[in-house]
């Protein structure tokens, strides 16, 4: 079963706009990670936020974590066509790094 | 550094056959994990190996097995293939050194089609 649930399932935006997607999970976590997957390819790690952190930035990415609500959000600013991909949140319960992935959000950036 | 390498990239098998998939992790990474990705179930954890020992196992039947060699390369095997085993099988490695951030590095996957 999947621990994380992403919302929305799909998102279509214009180039230059921001894209926001959310992830909710069910149990306490050690950390939460976001990954990107281009069609039919492997996953690429984007950012990791630990359970004691509330916000993290990496380039055009901003991730927030609210452990009281068991939710996280990923914001991609000034989107580009190359950001078209599926985005997955993944939760780790302990330091064993067995990740539970959500169903993903498919983002389409229109030129 | 070379990335995670998975072979073969594509393969077609028939029901009842068995398949072996191979994964070479990033040099220096001793932990290798396997995930199954299907449209219906999404990404599901299969197992993780570290220093030739299976440390974690997901909720898959015994037909799914794996192993890791002394050079950290890993193989997974699926016996008595079923149609539902058609999936993208992803291998991921991670550093277990003091600088480990928990990040997984994924290969491009092996796409298995069972007819």
mmCIF file of C-alpha atoms in Angstrom:
data_model
loop_
_atom_site.group_PDB
_atom_site.id
_atom_site.type_symbol
_atom_site.label_atom_id
_atom_site.label_comp_id
_atom_site.label_asym_id
_atom_site.label_seq_id
_atom_site.Cartn_x
_atom_site.Cartn_y
_atom_site.Cartn_z
ATOM 1 C CA UNK A 1 0.000 0.000 0.000
ATOM 2 C CA UNK A 2 1.121 3.558 -0.592
ATOM 3 C CA UNK A 3 1.905 5.804 2.344
ATOM 4 C CA UNK A 4 1.796 9.086 0.490
ATOM 5 C CA UNK A 5 -1.027 10.524 -1.530
ATOM 6 C CA UNK A 6 -0.355 13.335 -3.963
ATOM 7 C CA UNK A 7 -2.766 16.021 -4.963
ATOM 8 C CA UNK A 8 -3.587 16.913 -7.678
ATOM 9 C CA UNK A 9 -3.136 13.817 -9.837
ATOM 10 C CA UNK A 10 -2.420 16.008 -12.843
ATOM 11 C CA UNK A 11 -1.539 19.639 -13.383
ATOM 12 C CA UNK A 12 -1.229 21.662 -16.579
ATOM 13 C CA UNK A 13 0.371 25.101 -16.463
ATOM 14 C CA UNK A 14 1.848 27.709 -18.771
ATOM 15 C CA UNK A 15 5.589 28.180 -18.950
ATOM 16 C CA UNK A 16 6.680 30.737 -16.389
ATOM 17 C CA UNK A 17 3.872 29.938 -13.945
ATOM 18 C CA UNK A 18 4.361 28.265 -10.593
ATOM 19 C CA UNK A 19 3.332 24.675 -9.933
ATOM 20 C CA UNK A 20 2.288 23.456 -6.509
ATOM 21 C CA UNK A 21 1.595 19.878 -5.539
ATOM 22 C CA UNK A 22 0.781 18.378 -2.183
ATOM 23 C CA UNK A 23 1.530 15.121 -0.430
ATOM 24 C CA UNK A 24 -0.219 13.654 2.584
ATOM 25 C CA UNK A 25 0.951 10.661 4.573
ATOM 26 C CA UNK A 26 -0.417 8.542 7.363
ATOM 27 C CA UNK A 27 2.229 7.738 9.965
ATOM 28 C CA UNK A 28 5.191 9.444 11.599
ATOM 29 C CA UNK A 29 8.206 9.756 9.373
ATOM 30 C CA UNK A 30 11.952 10.223 9.593
ATOM 31 C CA UNK A 31 12.129 12.233 6.390
ATOM 32 C CA UNK A 32 10.187 13.001 3.233
ATOM 33 C CA UNK A 33 11.697 13.153 -0.231
ATOM 34 C CA UNK A 34 10.539 14.370 -3.620
ATOM 35 C CA UNK A 35 11.531 12.702 -6.866
ATOM 36 C CA UNK A 36 10.941 13.500 -10.531
ATOM 37 C CA UNK A 37 10.393 10.946 -13.272
ATOM 38 C CA UNK A 38 10.426 11.689 -16.955
ATOM 39 C CA UNK A 39 8.249 9.382 -19.006
ATOM 40 C CA UNK A 40 9.306 5.755 -18.625
ATOM 41 C CA UNK A 41 12.668 6.590 -17.117
ATOM 42 C CA UNK A 42 14.314 6.347 -13.727
ATOM 43 C CA UNK A 43 13.579 8.644 -10.810
ATOM 44 C CA UNK A 44 15.716 11.638 -10.006
ATOM 45 C CA UNK A 45 16.022 12.859 -6.425
ATOM 46 C CA UNK A 46 14.995 16.497 -6.008
ATOM 47 C CA UNK A 47 15.020 17.314 -2.335
ATOM 48 C CA UNK A 48 14.886 15.722 1.127
ATOM 49 C CA UNK A 49 13.328 17.337 4.177
ATOM 50 C CA UNK A 50 13.764 15.849 7.634
ATOM 51 C CA UNK A 51 10.970 15.560 10.154
ATOM 52 C CA UNK A 52 12.439 18.368 12.277
ATOM 53 C CA UNK A 53 12.586 20.790 9.336
ATOM 54 C CA UNK A 54 9.715 22.963 8.150
ATOM 55 C CA UNK A 55 10.940 24.397 4.862
ATOM 56 C CA UNK A 56 13.732 23.777 2.404
ATOM 57 C CA UNK A 57 14.833 25.402 -0.848
ATOM 58 C CA UNK A 58 16.823 24.121 -3.778
ATOM 59 C CA UNK A 59 17.059 26.347 -6.837
ATOM 60 C CA UNK A 60 13.505 26.853 -8.107
ATOM 61 C CA UNK A 61 12.137 24.257 -5.701
ATOM 62 C CA UNK A 62 10.584 24.970 -2.323
ATOM 63 C CA UNK A 63 9.391 22.202 -0.049
ATOM 64 C CA UNK A 64 7.407 22.581 3.137
ATOM 65 C CA UNK A 65 6.615 19.967 5.752
ATOM 66 C CA UNK A 66 3.871 20.104 8.357
ATOM 67 C CA UNK A 67 4.230 17.067 10.602
ATOM 68 C CA UNK A 68 1.142 18.006 12.636
ATOM 69 C CA UNK A 69 -0.970 17.732 9.487
ATOM 70 C CA UNK A 70 1.181 14.961 8.022
ATOM 71 C CA UNK A 71 1.524 16.841 4.776
ATOM 72 C CA UNK A 72 4.140 18.338 2.496
ATOM 73 C CA UNK A 73 4.058 20.608 -0.529
ATOM 74 C CA UNK A 74 6.409 21.048 -3.450
ATOM 75 C CA UNK A 75 6.483 24.376 -5.257
ATOM 76 C CA UNK A 76 8.251 24.772 -8.586
ATOM 77 C CA UNK A 77 8.651 28.440 -9.475
ATOM 78 C CA UNK A 78 8.968 29.903 -12.969
ATOM 79 C CA UNK A 79 8.252 26.565 -14.617
ATOM 80 C CA UNK A 80 9.926 25.504 -17.844
ATOM 81 C CA UNK A 81 8.984 22.982 -20.507
ATOM 82 C CA UNK A 82 11.734 20.731 -19.139
ATOM 83 C CA UNK A 83 9.820 20.495 -15.840
ATOM 84 C CA UNK A 84 7.191 18.367 -17.584
ATOM 85 C CA UNK A 85 7.350 15.104 -15.649
ATOM 86 C CA UNK A 86 5.744 13.083 -12.880
ATOM 87 C CA UNK A 87 6.591 14.098 -9.349
ATOM 88 C CA UNK A 88 6.513 11.676 -6.427
ATOM 89 C CA UNK A 89 6.752 12.167 -2.723
ATOM 90 C CA UNK A 90 8.350 9.369 -0.735
ATOM 91 C CA UNK A 91 8.393 8.858 2.990
ATOM 92 C CA UNK A 92 10.955 7.071 5.132
ATOM 93 C CA UNK A 93 9.857 5.843 8.553
ATOM 94 C CA UNK A 94 13.246 5.202 10.014
ATOM 95 C CA UNK A 95 16.864 5.189 9.032
ATOM 96 C CA UNK A 96 16.444 2.031 7.008
ATOM 97 C CA UNK A 97 15.523 4.164 3.979
ATOM 98 C CA UNK A 98 12.782 1.876 2.768
ATOM 99 C CA UNK A 99 10.756 4.444 0.896
ATOM 100 C CA UNK A 100 7.004 4.458 0.440
ATOM 101 C CA UNK A 101 5.998 6.375 -2.661
ATOM 102 C CA UNK A 102 2.811 8.212 -3.435
ATOM 103 C CA UNK A 103 0.919 7.833 -6.696
ATOM 104 C CA UNK A 104 2.507 10.930 -8.181
ATOM 105 C CA UNK A 105 1.449 14.192 -9.781
ATOM 106 C CA UNK A 106 1.826 14.513 -13.538
ATOM 107 C CA UNK A 107 2.865 18.039 -14.462
ATOM 108 C CA UNK A 108 2.612 19.360 -18.010
ATOM 109 C CA UNK A 109 4.212 22.713 -18.764
ATOM 110 C CA UNK A 110 2.861 24.295 -21.942
ATOM 111 C CA UNK A 111 5.144 26.514 -24.005
ATOM 112 C CA UNK B 1 31.044 8.774 -11.419
ATOM 113 C CA UNK B 2 28.989 6.432 -13.519
ATOM 114 C CA UNK B 3 25.355 6.195 -12.501
ATOM 115 C CA UNK B 4 23.312 3.145 -11.602
ATOM 116 C CA UNK B 5 23.274 0.722 -14.501
ATOM 117 C CA UNK B 6 20.472 -1.747 -15.082
ATOM 118 C CA UNK B 7 20.406 -4.535 -17.634
ATOM 119 C CA UNK B 8 18.581 -5.470 -19.698
ATOM 120 C CA UNK B 9 16.551 -2.340 -20.395
ATOM 121 C CA UNK B 10 13.724 -4.181 -22.104
ATOM 122 C CA UNK B 11 12.694 -7.790 -22.156
ATOM 123 C CA UNK B 12 9.710 -9.893 -23.114
ATOM 124 C CA UNK B 13 8.911 -13.194 -21.440
ATOM 125 C CA UNK B 14 5.987 -15.602 -21.432
ATOM 126 C CA UNK B 15 3.978 -16.805 -18.464
ATOM 127 C CA UNK B 16 5.706 -19.452 -16.438
ATOM 128 C CA UNK B 17 9.208 -18.415 -17.404
ATOM 129 C CA UNK B 18 11.694 -16.840 -15.053
ATOM 130 C CA UNK B 19 13.746 -13.668 -15.408
ATOM 131 C CA UNK B 20 16.911 -12.251 -13.882
ATOM 132 C CA UNK B 21 17.583 -8.527 -13.793
ATOM 133 C CA UNK B 22 20.929 -6.995 -12.992
ATOM 134 C CA UNK B 23 21.937 -3.768 -11.283
ATOM 135 C CA UNK B 24 25.344 -2.165 -10.867
ATOM 136 C CA UNK B 25 25.259 0.572 -8.235
ATOM 137 C CA UNK B 26 27.264 3.756 -8.162
ATOM 138 C CA UNK B 27 30.863 3.026 -7.196
ATOM 139 C CA UNK B 28 31.196 3.049 -3.423
ATOM 140 C CA UNK B 29 27.476 2.575 -2.752
ATOM 141 C CA UNK B 30 26.886 -0.570 -0.742
ATOM 142 C CA UNK B 31 23.112 -0.386 -0.424
ATOM 143 C CA UNK B 32 20.939 -1.486 -3.332
ATOM 144 C CA UNK B 33 17.145 -1.395 -3.354
ATOM 145 C CA UNK B 34 14.634 -2.679 -5.878
ATOM 146 C CA UNK B 35 11.226 -1.209 -6.695
ATOM 147 C CA UNK B 36 8.432 -2.345 -8.974
ATOM 148 C CA UNK B 37 6.440 0.306 -10.830
ATOM 149 C CA UNK B 38 3.091 -0.453 -12.437
ATOM 150 C CA UNK B 39 0.269 1.850 -13.562
ATOM 151 C CA UNK B 40 -2.123 0.245 -11.084
ATOM 152 C CA UNK B 41 0.008 -0.120 -7.951
ATOM 153 C CA UNK B 42 2.551 2.641 -8.492
ATOM 154 C CA UNK B 43 5.994 2.266 -6.976
ATOM 155 C CA UNK B 44 6.284 -0.659 -4.601
ATOM 156 C CA UNK B 45 9.347 -1.557 -2.533
ATOM 157 C CA UNK B 46 10.680 -5.047 -3.220
ATOM 158 C CA UNK B 47 13.824 -5.411 -1.107
ATOM 159 C CA UNK B 48 17.059 -3.795 0.000
ATOM 160 C CA UNK B 49 20.504 -5.344 0.177
ATOM 161 C CA UNK B 50 23.518 -4.137 2.092
ATOM 162 C CA UNK B 51 26.830 -5.956 2.255
ATOM 163 C CA UNK B 52 25.320 -9.040 0.593
ATOM 164 C CA UNK B 53 22.524 -9.258 3.197
ATOM 165 C CA UNK B 54 18.863 -8.581 2.653
ATOM 166 C CA UNK B 55 17.906 -5.933 5.197
ATOM 167 C CA UNK B 56 14.352 -5.140 4.197
ATOM 168 C CA UNK B 57 11.697 -6.897 2.209
ATOM 169 C CA UNK B 58 8.437 -5.624 0.797
ATOM 170 C CA UNK B 59 5.143 -7.424 0.548
ATOM 171 C CA UNK B 60 5.787 -9.572 -2.495
ATOM 172 C CA UNK B 61 5.436 -13.340 -2.940
ATOM 173 C CA UNK B 62 8.407 -15.663 -2.671
ATOM 174 C CA UNK B 63 8.659 -15.780 -6.474
ATOM 175 C CA UNK B 64 10.522 -12.513 -6.154
ATOM 176 C CA UNK B 65 14.047 -12.926 -4.857
ATOM 177 C CA UNK B 66 17.319 -11.133 -5.003
ATOM 178 C CA UNK B 67 20.918 -11.232 -4.028
ATOM 179 C CA UNK B 68 23.919 -8.994 -3.770
ATOM 180 C CA UNK B 69 27.495 -9.820 -4.591
ATOM 181 C CA UNK B 70 30.690 -8.787 -2.845
ATOM 182 C CA UNK B 71 31.207 -5.981 -5.372
ATOM 183 C CA UNK B 72 27.737 -4.611 -4.419
ATOM 184 C CA UNK B 73 26.204 -5.545 -7.764
ATOM 185 C CA UNK B 74 22.737 -6.961 -7.305
ATOM 186 C CA UNK B 75 20.387 -9.241 -9.172
ATOM 187 C CA UNK B 76 16.719 -9.871 -8.751
ATOM 188 C CA UNK B 77 14.905 -12.915 -10.000
ATOM 189 C CA UNK B 78 11.249 -13.519 -10.671
ATOM 190 C CA UNK B 79 10.214 -17.121 -11.164
ATOM 191 C CA UNK B 80 7.023 -18.533 -12.661
ATOM 192 C CA UNK B 81 6.136 -15.239 -14.294
ATOM 193 C CA UNK B 82 2.555 -14.017 -14.273
ATOM 194 C CA UNK B 83 0.933 -11.405 -16.499
ATOM 195 C CA UNK B 84 0.745 -9.070 -13.505
ATOM 196 C CA UNK B 85 4.524 -9.069 -13.199
ATOM 197 C CA UNK B 86 4.715 -6.820 -16.258
ATOM 198 C CA UNK B 87 6.277 -3.659 -14.873
ATOM 199 C CA UNK B 88 9.197 -1.312 -14.802
ATOM 200 C CA UNK B 89 11.716 -2.661 -12.281
ATOM 201 C CA UNK B 90 13.857 0.041 -10.804
ATOM 202 C CA UNK B 91 17.091 -0.380 -8.934
ATOM 203 C CA UNK B 92 18.440 2.314 -6.640
ATOM 204 C CA UNK B 93 21.663 2.675 -4.733
ATOM 205 C CA UNK B 94 22.627 4.954 -1.884
ATOM 206 C CA UNK B 95 25.699 5.929 -0.011
ATOM 207 C CA UNK B 96 26.081 4.506 3.470
ATOM 208 C CA UNK B 97 29.013 6.684 4.443
ATOM 209 C CA UNK B 98 28.958 9.473 6.998
ATOM 210 C CA UNK B 99 27.809 11.922 4.314
ATOM 211 C CA UNK B 100 24.772 9.828 3.507
ATOM 212 C CA UNK B 101 21.756 12.074 3.007
ATOM 213 C CA UNK B 102 19.234 9.308 2.452
ATOM 214 C CA UNK B 103 19.014 10.128 -1.225
ATOM 215 C CA UNK B 104 18.422 7.238 -3.599
ATOM 216 C CA UNK B 105 20.053 7.163 -7.008
ATOM 217 C CA UNK B 106 17.914 5.291 -9.505
ATOM 218 C CA UNK B 107 18.807 3.464 -12.674
ATOM 219 C CA UNK B 108 16.751 3.779 -15.859
ATOM 220 C CA UNK B 109 14.922 0.563 -15.084
ATOM 221 C CA UNK B 110 14.269 -2.760 -16.755
ATOM 222 C CA UNK B 111 10.908 -2.904 -18.495
ATOM 223 C CA UNK B 112 9.522 -6.418 -18.334
ATOM 224 C CA UNK B 113 6.586 -7.491 -20.456
ATOM 225 C CA UNK B 114 4.999 -10.856 -19.716
ATOM 226 C CA UNK B 115 2.866 -12.338 -22.499
#
